[in-house]
Coordinates of C-alpha atoms in Angstrom, one line a residue:
M10 CA -21.1 -4.9 -6.0
S11 CA -18.8 -3.1 -7.4
K12 CA -15.3 -4.4 -9.3
I13 CA -12.1 -2.7 -7.7
P14 CA -10.0 -0.9 -9.6
V15 CA -6.7 -2.9 -9.4
A16 CA -3.1 -0.5 -9.4
V17 CA 0.3 -0.3 -9.6
Q18 CA 3.3 0.6 -6.8
I19 CA 5.5 2.2 -8.6
F20 CA 7.9 1.2 -6.0
S21 CA 7.7 -2.5 -8.4
V22 CA 9.1 -0.8 -11.3
R23 CA 10.9 2.2 -9.5
H24 CA 14.2 2.4 -11.5
E25 CA 11.9 2.6 -14.9
Y26 CA 10.2 5.5 -13.8
Q27 CA 13.3 7.3 -12.3
A28 CA 14.4 7.0 -15.6
D29 CA 12.0 7.2 -17.4
L30 CA 8.6 8.7 -15.8
R31 CA 5.9 9.4 -18.6
G32 CA 7.0 6.1 -20.7
T33 CA 6.6 3.5 -17.7
L34 CA 3.5 5.2 -16.9
A35 CA 2.7 4.8 -20.3
K36 CA 4.2 1.0 -20.4
V37 CA 2.2 0.2 -16.6
A38 CA -1.7 2.1 -18.6
S39 CA -0.9 -0.4 -21.4
M40 CA -1.0 -3.3 -19.4
G41 CA -4.4 -2.9 -17.9
Y42 CA -3.5 -0.8 -14.8
E43 CA -6.5 1.6 -13.9
G44 CA -3.8 3.7 -10.9
V45 CA -1.2 4.0 -9.7
D46 CA 0.1 4.2 -6.2
F47 CA 3.2 6.2 -5.5
F48 CA 5.6 6.4 -3.1
G49 CA 8.4 9.1 -1.7
N50 CA 9.5 12.9 -3.2
P51 CA 6.4 13.8 -6.0
P52 CA 9.0 13.8 -8.9
L53 CA 6.6 17.6 -10.7
P54 CA 4.1 19.3 -9.9
A55 CA 1.3 18.1 -9.0
S56 CA -0.6 19.8 -12.0
E57 CA 1.9 18.2 -14.4
L58 CA 2.1 14.6 -12.7
R59 CA -1.7 15.3 -12.7
A60 CA -2.0 16.3 -16.6
V61 CA 0.6 13.1 -16.8
L62 CA -1.9 10.8 -14.9
N63 CA -5.4 11.9 -17.4
D64 CA -3.6 11.4 -20.7
L65 CA -3.0 7.9 -20.0
G66 CA -6.3 7.4 -18.8
L67 CA -4.8 6.4 -15.0
K68 CA -5.8 7.5 -11.1
V69 CA -4.5 8.4 -8.1
A70 CA -4.7 5.0 -5.8
G71 CA -3.2 6.4 -2.8
W72 CA 0.8 7.5 -2.8
H73 CA 3.1 6.7 0.7
V74 CA 3.7 10.0 2.4
G75 CA 6.3 9.6 5.3
Y76 CA 5.8 10.4 8.5
Q77 CA 7.9 13.9 7.7
K78 CA 5.3 14.6 5.5
L79 CA 2.2 14.7 7.8
E80 CA 4.1 16.4 10.8
A81 CA 3.6 20.3 12.5
G82 CA 5.8 22.6 9.9
S83 CA 4.5 20.5 6.7
I84 CA 1.4 19.2 6.4
E85 CA -0.2 21.9 5.4
E86 CA 2.0 21.6 2.3
T87 CA 1.6 18.1 2.0
I88 CA -2.2 18.3 2.3
A89 CA -2.0 20.8 -1.0
Y90 CA -0.3 18.5 -3.3
H91 CA -2.1 15.9 -3.1
H92 CA -5.5 18.3 -3.2
E93 CA -4.6 19.4 -6.4
L94 CA -3.1 15.5 -7.3
G95 CA -6.5 14.7 -6.3
N96 CA -5.5 11.9 -4.0
K97 CA -7.4 10.4 -1.7
F98 CA -5.1 8.1 0.7
L99 CA -1.6 9.4 2.1
I100 CA -0.2 6.5 4.3
V101 CA 2.2 6.2 5.7
P102 CA 5.2 3.7 4.6
G103 CA 7.3 2.7 8.4
L104 CA 8.3 4.0 11.3
P105 CA 11.3 5.3 12.4
K106 CA 13.0 1.5 14.4
D107 CA 13.8 3.4 17.5
R108 CA 10.4 5.0 18.6
V109 CA 9.3 1.9 18.5
T110 CA 10.9 0.3 21.5
S111 CA 7.7 0.0 23.7
H112 CA 4.3 -0.3 24.3
A113 CA 3.4 3.3 25.5
D114 CA 5.3 4.1 21.7
M115 CA 2.8 2.0 20.5
L116 CA 0.1 3.8 21.4
G117 CA 1.7 7.2 21.0
W118 CA 1.5 6.5 17.1
A119 CA -2.0 5.4 17.1
S120 CA -3.0 8.6 18.6
W121 CA -0.9 10.7 16.2
L122 CA -2.5 8.8 13.6
D123 CA -5.5 9.5 14.8
G124 CA -4.5 13.0 15.0
I125 CA -3.6 12.7 11.6
A126 CA -6.4 12.0 10.5
S127 CA -8.6 14.3 12.0
K128 CA -6.8 16.8 9.9
L129 CA -7.3 14.8 6.6
A130 CA -10.2 14.4 6.6
P131 CA -11.8 18.2 6.0
H132 CA -10.3 17.8 2.3
H133 CA -11.6 14.3 1.6
M134 CA -8.0 12.7 2.5
S135 CA -6.9 9.7 4.6
T136 CA -4.2 8.3 6.1
G137 CA -3.0 4.8 7.3
Y138 CA -0.9 2.6 8.1
H139 CA 1.7 0.1 5.3
S140 CA 2.5 -3.1 7.2
H141 CA 6.1 -5.0 7.5
G142 CA 7.2 -8.0 8.6
G143 CA 8.5 -6.5 11.6
D144 CA 5.5 -4.6 12.3
H145 CA 4.7 -8.2 13.8
V146 CA 7.0 -8.4 15.6
E147 CA 5.4 -8.8 19.8
I148 CA 7.6 -5.8 22.3
E149 CA 5.4 -5.6 26.0
G150 CA 3.4 -8.4 24.5
H151 CA 1.7 -6.5 22.1
T152 CA 3.3 -5.4 18.7
L153 CA 2.5 -2.5 16.6
W154 CA -0.2 -3.2 13.9
D155 CA -2.6 -4.2 17.2
V156 CA -2.0 -1.4 17.9
L157 CA -2.3 0.1 15.2
F158 CA -6.0 -0.8 14.3
T159 CA -7.2 -1.2 17.8
T160 CA -6.6 1.0 19.0
T161 CA -6.8 4.3 15.9
G162 CA -10.1 4.9 15.1
N163 CA -12.2 3.9 11.2
N164 CA -10.6 6.5 9.4
V165 CA -7.1 5.1 9.3
V166 CA -7.1 2.7 6.6
M167 CA -5.1 -0.3 7.3
Q168 CA -3.7 -0.9 4.4
I169 CA -2.0 -4.7 5.2
D170 CA 0.2 -5.4 2.6
I171 CA 0.2 -9.4 1.6
G172 CA 2.8 -10.6 1.3
N173 CA 4.6 -8.5 3.9
S174 CA 3.1 -9.3 6.3
A175 CA 2.8 -13.0 5.6
S176 CA 6.3 -13.4 5.5
A177 CA 5.8 -13.2 9.5
G178 CA 3.1 -15.4 9.8
V179 CA -0.2 -13.8 10.1
D180 CA -3.2 -14.7 8.5
T181 CA -3.7 -11.8 6.3
L182 CA -7.6 -13.3 6.1
A183 CA -8.2 -13.8 9.5
E184 CA -6.3 -9.9 9.5
I185 CA -9.4 -7.9 7.0
R186 CA -11.3 -10.3 8.7
K187 CA -10.9 -8.9 12.1
H188 CA -11.3 -5.4 11.7
P189 CA -13.9 -4.9 9.1
G190 CA -14.4 -1.3 6.9
R191 CA -10.5 -1.0 7.6
A192 CA -8.6 -2.3 4.6
R193 CA -10.1 0.2 2.5
S194 CA -5.9 0.0 0.0
V195 CA -4.8 -2.8 -0.6
H196 CA -1.4 -4.9 -1.2
L197 CA -1.6 -7.6 -3.2
K198 CA 2.1 -9.4 -3.2
P199 CA 2.8 -12.5 -3.3
Y200 CA 4.0 -15.0 -0.7
S201 CA 5.2 -18.5 -1.0
P202 CA 6.2 -20.5 2.1
S203 CA 7.2 -23.6 0.6
L204 CA 10.4 -21.7 -1.2
K205 CA 11.3 -20.1 2.1
A206 CA 11.5 -23.1 3.5
T207 CA 13.8 -24.5 1.7
G208 CA 16.0 -21.2 0.6
G209 CA 14.3 -19.7 -2.3
D210 CA 13.0 -17.4 -2.3
P211 CA 9.5 -16.8 -1.1
Y212 CA 9.2 -13.5 -3.4
A213 CA 9.4 -15.1 -6.3
P214 CA 5.9 -16.9 -7.6
V215 CA 3.8 -13.7 -9.0
I216 CA 0.4 -13.7 -8.3
G217 CA -2.1 -16.8 -8.5
E218 CA 1.7 -18.7 -9.2
D219 CA 2.5 -18.2 -4.9
E220 CA 0.5 -20.5 -2.1
L221 CA -1.6 -18.1 -0.6
P222 CA -5.2 -17.8 -0.6
W223 CA -6.1 -15.5 -2.8
P224 CA -9.4 -16.2 -4.0
D225 CA -10.7 -16.5 -0.6
L226 CA -8.7 -12.8 0.5
L227 CA -10.3 -11.4 -2.4
E228 CA -13.5 -11.9 -1.2
A229 CA -12.3 -10.7 1.8
C230 CA -12.0 -8.4 0.8
E231 CA -15.1 -7.5 -1.4
T232 CA -17.2 -8.4 1.3
V233 CA -15.9 -7.4 4.7
G234 CA -12.6 -5.4 3.7
G235 CA -14.3 -2.2 2.3
T236 CA -10.8 -2.5 0.5
E237 CA -11.5 0.3 -3.0
W238 CA -7.8 -0.5 -4.7
Y239 CA -6.0 -3.3 -5.3
V240 CA -2.0 -2.5 -5.4
V241 CA 0.2 -5.3 -7.0
E242 CA 3.1 -4.9 -5.4
Y243 CA 6.4 -6.8 -7.0
E244 CA 8.9 -6.5 -6.6
C245 CA 11.4 -9.4 -6.1
P246 CA 14.7 -9.2 -8.8
A247 CA 13.2 -13.4 -10.1
L248 CA 11.7 -11.9 -12.4
P249 CA 12.1 -7.7 -14.7
A250 CA 10.6 -5.3 -12.7
L251 CA 7.5 -4.3 -15.9
E252 CA 7.1 -8.3 -16.3
G253 CA 7.0 -9.0 -13.0
V254 CA 4.3 -6.4 -12.6
E255 CA 2.6 -7.5 -15.6
R256 CA 2.3 -11.1 -15.0
C257 CA 0.6 -10.5 -12.2
L258 CA -1.6 -8.7 -13.3
H259 CA -2.8 -12.2 -15.4
G260 CA -3.0 -13.9 -12.6
L261 CA -5.4 -11.2 -11.0
R262 CA -7.7 -11.2 -14.1
A263 CA -7.4 -15.2 -14.3
L264 CA -9.0 -14.5 -10.9
G265 CA -11.6 -12.4 -12.7
R266 CA -10.4 -9.5 -11.2

């Protein structure tokens, strides 16, 4: 089994990145990260950003692309940018709450994702959806998360955020096993249920110091999930941002990753 590379979600160090893009990317590269998962509007032309990444030995692990950028009138420009950059995963980070108020709405978004996946496929790109706690809340007896990944095709990536989904009481290990080959990009966010129960910040611990079953989760990603990238995401102010992502990476290394 080939080793799954580890990227950082740049949102974790967004303030540093926005103040000093190259310097921040250089720091995460020096920590041992192999890739970067981006978010938001592109900060540089694709050729320039690709040159910076190449110079630092980093790869593009993916990009959180707002759904508006994948709709008619915008998708061709989006495809062109990510094709030039060399990005494979264009993941939708969330959907507007006022447009997810019924089971029919959920089915409509699932159909939309299938359509986007078909448009991206000729360019060797994929779309998908990133989980938040609210995606697991039932509406008319269904959750958005379940609808999206029981009614879309296998080419729609299930980017489960381990911490976000765990915060909603989801058995994240069971989710990965339930949808073989769909978890091609996985966000590794630590989470501590006991801290939540006692009024602490459940996102404060780093990977390996929380209570999630990381050995089992990582094994499931590697044997069932079809995972191509691990993406570390640490957003808690309990630690300085760069220290948080570095300690999470150390935690993964201690787990043999």
